[in-house]
Amino acid sequence: IQWKVDIEKLDFHHYLPIFFDGLREIEDPYAFLAEQGVYDMIDVGWKKVLPVIPQLIIPIKTALNTRQKKVIVKVLKVLQRLVTCDFEGGHPLIGQALVPYYRQ
């Protein structure tokens, strides 16, 4: 993806849930754009992800409930990247922020 705006200047509360919601897409180019958009936003703006976690729960749950193997694998890989993206800061806060939502 070639971003027209610097990723760190994006409103993460608006765009990150949209990209997460797109993870359930299986048709290209939509599936690619959603997945790559999530990875780009997580990698570049990992400091802005923590406050958005509550807004990501419903799109994550919806994608996992599709019961489609491709979608589930994709979401699990994104979750892996999500919980490890803030290790640079020394304190893995994103993983801790997800704990209250485990049973939902």
XYZ file of N, CA and C in Angstrom:
312
model
N 0.852 -1.178 0.000
C 0.000 0.000 0.000
C 0.891 1.232 0.000
N 0.542 2.189 -0.806
C 1.235 3.467 -0.780
C 0.310 4.467 -0.086
N 0.676 4.845 1.112
C -0.144 5.744 1.903
C 0.057 7.180 1.430
N -1.027 7.913 1.284
C -0.969 9.316 0.879
C -0.743 10.239 2.068
N -1.010 9.730 3.262
C -0.838 10.483 4.495
C 0.083 9.677 5.400
N 0.900 10.362 6.178
C 1.754 9.681 7.135
C 0.869 8.879 8.098
N 1.180 7.612 8.289
C 0.341 6.719 9.099
C 0.170 7.242 10.520
N 1.206 7.824 11.070
C 1.117 8.323 12.446
C 0.149 9.500 12.578
N -0.195 10.136 11.462
C -1.134 11.263 11.491
C -2.583 10.812 11.353
N -2.805 9.530 11.078
C -4.164 9.005 10.930
C -4.877 8.954 12.279
N -6.183 9.062 12.235
C -7.015 8.904 13.420
C -7.215 7.402 13.647
N -6.454 6.839 14.566
C -6.498 5.394 14.807
C -7.863 4.946 15.326
N -8.557 5.818 16.062
C -9.880 5.460 16.579
C -10.884 5.283 15.444
N -10.628 5.911 14.319
C -11.527 5.797 13.177
C -11.103 4.681 12.216
N -9.827 4.688 11.814
C -9.374 3.811 10.737
C -9.006 2.394 11.171
N -8.396 2.223 12.334
C -7.970 0.877 12.731
C -9.157 -0.088 12.878
N -10.265 0.304 13.504
C -11.416 -0.621 13.542
C -11.964 -0.950 12.156
N -11.895 -0.011 11.231
C -12.361 -0.277 9.868
C -11.495 -1.342 9.210
N -10.177 -1.204 9.358
C -9.273 -2.209 8.787
C -9.458 -3.561 9.462
N -9.651 -3.573 10.782
C -9.890 -4.835 11.486
C -11.192 -5.481 11.015
N -12.197 -4.673 10.764
C -13.463 -5.204 10.270
C -13.282 -5.829 8.885
N -12.357 -5.296 8.108
C -12.090 -5.821 6.778
C -11.332 -7.138 6.778
N -10.827 -7.566 7.925
C -10.082 -8.829 7.986
C -10.947 -10.035 7.626
N -12.250 -9.896 7.725
C -13.114 -11.036 7.384
C -13.355 -11.153 5.888
N -12.854 -10.207 5.126
C -12.976 -10.290 3.663
C -12.118 -11.436 3.138
N -12.606 -12.115 2.117
C -11.821 -13.197 1.515
C -11.516 -12.910 0.042
N -12.135 -11.874 -0.479
C -11.964 -11.527 -1.890
C -10.876 -10.460 -2.033
N -9.936 -10.717 -2.937
C -8.904 -9.715 -3.217
C -9.475 -8.665 -4.141
N -9.084 -7.432 -4.049
C -8.016 -6.828 -3.263
C -8.435 -6.414 -1.861
N -9.704 -6.620 -1.500
C -10.183 -6.158 -0.201
C -9.465 -6.843 0.963
N -9.291 -8.146 0.845
C -8.626 -8.902 1.904
C -7.188 -8.425 2.083
N -6.496 -8.219 0.970
C -5.110 -7.749 1.038
C -5.029 -6.359 1.654
N -5.883 -5.451 1.205
C -5.842 -4.073 1.711
C -6.127 -4.018 3.207
N -7.094 -4.788 3.660
C -7.427 -4.796 5.085
C -6.264 -5.334 5.910
N -5.714 -6.460 5.485
C -4.619 -7.077 6.248
C -3.386 -6.189 6.244
N -3.013 -5.683 5.082
C -1.817 -4.845 4.997
C -2.024 -3.531 5.742
N -3.235 -2.986 5.684
C -3.531 -1.762 6.418
C -3.379 -1.944 7.915
N -3.863 -3.077 8.419
C -3.718 -3.379 9.848
C -2.242 -3.491 10.214
N -1.486 -4.260 9.434
C -0.063 -4.440 9.734
C 0.691 -3.117 9.684
N 0.410 -2.293 8.684
C 1.100 -1.006 8.576
C 0.788 -0.111 9.768
N -0.475 -0.050 10.134
C -0.858 0.812 11.253
C -0.286 0.303 12.574
N -0.279 -1.005 12.771
C 0.272 -1.574 14.000
C 1.779 -1.349 14.070
N 2.472 -1.574 12.965
C 3.929 -1.472 12.963
C 4.413 -0.033 13.130
N 3.770 0.887 12.453
C 4.236 2.273 12.478
C 3.688 3.031 13.684
N 2.424 2.832 13.984
C 1.799 3.604 15.053
C 1.469 2.793 16.282
N 2.349 1.875 16.670
C 2.032 0.972 17.775
C 1.736 1.707 19.075
N 2.249 2.929 19.207
C 1.993 3.688 20.438
C 0.545 4.167 20.519
N -0.144 4.223 19.384
C -1.523 4.704 19.356
C -2.542 3.572 19.398
N -2.094 2.336 19.441
C -2.999 1.188 19.358
C -3.716 0.919 20.683
N -3.035 1.065 21.788
C -3.593 0.698 23.102
C -4.952 1.345 23.388
N -5.144 2.645 23.165
C -6.455 3.229 23.467
C -7.584 2.739 22.554
N -7.235 2.114 21.437
C -8.240 1.683 20.463
C -8.692 0.241 20.711
N -8.009 -0.479 21.585
C -8.289 -1.901 21.833
C -9.787 -2.187 22.057
N -10.503 -1.418 22.894
C -11.927 -1.739 23.086
C -12.747 -1.693 21.796
N -12.364 -0.850 20.864
C -13.090 -0.747 19.599
C -12.752 -1.891 18.642
N -11.686 -2.626 18.910
C -11.257 -3.711 18.026
C -11.897 -5.047 18.386
N -12.464 -5.149 19.564
C -12.987 -6.430 20.046
C -14.110 -6.950 19.160
N -15.075 -6.109 18.838
C -16.213 -6.567 18.027
C -15.774 -6.992 16.627
N -14.938 -6.211 15.915
C -14.483 -6.698 14.605
C -13.680 -8.000 14.688
N -12.883 -8.165 15.735
C -12.112 -9.396 15.902
C -13.069 -10.566 16.134
N -14.023 -10.374 17.034
C -14.994 -11.428 17.343
C -15.826 -11.796 16.117
N -16.249 -10.794 15.368
C -17.041 -11.033 14.160
C -16.251 -11.843 13.140
N -14.977 -11.477 12.968
C -14.131 -12.196 12.002
C -13.911 -13.641 12.439
N -13.680 -13.861 13.728
C -13.466 -15.229 14.210
C -14.742 -16.065 14.112
N -15.886 -15.429 14.233
C -17.164 -16.150 14.163
C -17.578 -16.503 12.736
N -16.817 -16.066 11.739
C -17.137 -16.462 10.364
C -16.912 -17.950 10.164
N -16.057 -18.536 11.003
C -15.723 -19.962 10.944
C -15.036 -20.352 9.630
N -14.505 -19.368 8.928
C -13.762 -19.649 7.696
C -12.286 -19.751 8.046
N -11.678 -20.864 7.659
C -10.308 -21.153 8.051
C -9.341 -20.033 7.654
N -9.460 -19.526 6.428
C -8.562 -18.465 5.966
C -8.687 -17.214 6.829
N -9.898 -16.878 7.185
C -10.146 -15.673 7.980
C -9.614 -15.859 9.400
N -9.871 -17.004 9.987
C -9.423 -17.264 11.358
C -7.907 -17.239 11.449
N -7.233 -17.870 10.491
C -5.769 -17.876 10.489
C -5.236 -16.447 10.361
N -5.844 -15.675 9.471
C -5.417 -14.294 9.270
C -5.591 -13.471 10.545
N -6.731 -13.611 11.211
C -7.005 -12.852 12.429
C -6.056 -13.269 13.547
N -5.770 -14.560 13.663
C -4.846 -15.020 14.702
C -3.430 -14.482 14.467
N -3.006 -14.408 13.205
C -1.697 -13.822 12.896
C -1.664 -12.336 13.232
N -2.764 -11.648 12.954
C -2.842 -10.225 13.290
C -2.825 -10.043 14.809
N -3.532 -10.906 15.531
C -3.523 -10.830 16.993
C -2.118 -11.060 17.552
N -1.394 -11.996 16.945
C -0.007 -12.227 17.358
C 0.823 -10.962 17.198
N 0.698 -10.334 16.049
C 1.460 -9.111 15.789
C 1.006 -8.001 16.721
N -0.293 -7.955 17.000
C -0.841 -6.911 17.857
C -0.268 -6.986 19.271
N -0.220 -8.179 19.841
C 0.255 -8.297 21.226
C 1.770 -8.189 21.334
N 2.480 -8.332 20.238
C 3.941 -8.209 20.294
C 4.447 -6.867 19.775
N 3.568 -6.025 19.262
C 4.036 -4.779 18.647
C 4.547 -3.773 19.662
N 4.156 -3.874 20.912
C 4.604 -2.885 21.900
C 5.731 -3.396 22.795
N 6.403 -4.473 22.396
C 7.528 -4.960 23.181
C 8.712 -4.006 23.128
N 8.755 -3.138 22.098
C 9.834 -2.158 22.021
C 9.801 -1.226 23.221
N 8.620 -0.980 23.729
C 8.475 -0.094 24.873
C 8.882 -0.752 26.183
N 9.093 -2.051 26.191
C 9.538 -2.758 27.387
C 8.412 -3.334 28.222
N 7.201 -2.793 28.099
C 6.059 -3.284 28.867
C 4.947 -3.676 27.899
N 4.653 -4.973 27.788
C 3.625 -5.434 26.843
C 2.211 -5.114 27.329
N 1.775 -3.882 27.117
C 0.480 -3.438 27.638
C -0.701 -3.892 26.783
N -0.491 -4.090 25.499
C -1.599 -4.452 24.624
C -2.130 -5.845 24.983
N -1.236 -6.778 25.240
C -1.658 -8.113 25.662
C -2.467 -8.064 26.946
N -2.023 -7.237 27.889
C -2.752 -7.088 29.148
C -4.119 -6.450 28.923
N -4.195 -5.522 27.981
C -5.466 -4.842 27.709
C -6.497 -5.785 27.096
N -6.039 -6.863 26.465
C -6.961 -7.818 25.849
C -7.537 -8.824 26.852
N -6.885 -8.998 27.993
C -7.286 -10.004 28.975
C -8.762 -9.901 29.380
N -9.291 -8.712 29.688
C -10.714 -8.661 30.100
C -11.689 -9.111 29.027
N -11.238 -9.180 27.789
C -12.138 -9.549 26.682
C -12.028 -11.025 26.280
N -11.216 -11.801 26.978
C -10.982 -13.194 26.594
C -12.259 -14.018 26.504
N -13.195 -13.824 27.389
C -14.376 -14.678 27.447
C -15.549 -14.146 26.648
N -15.357 -13.064 25.945
C -16.471 -12.485 25.167
C -16.602 -13.109 23.818
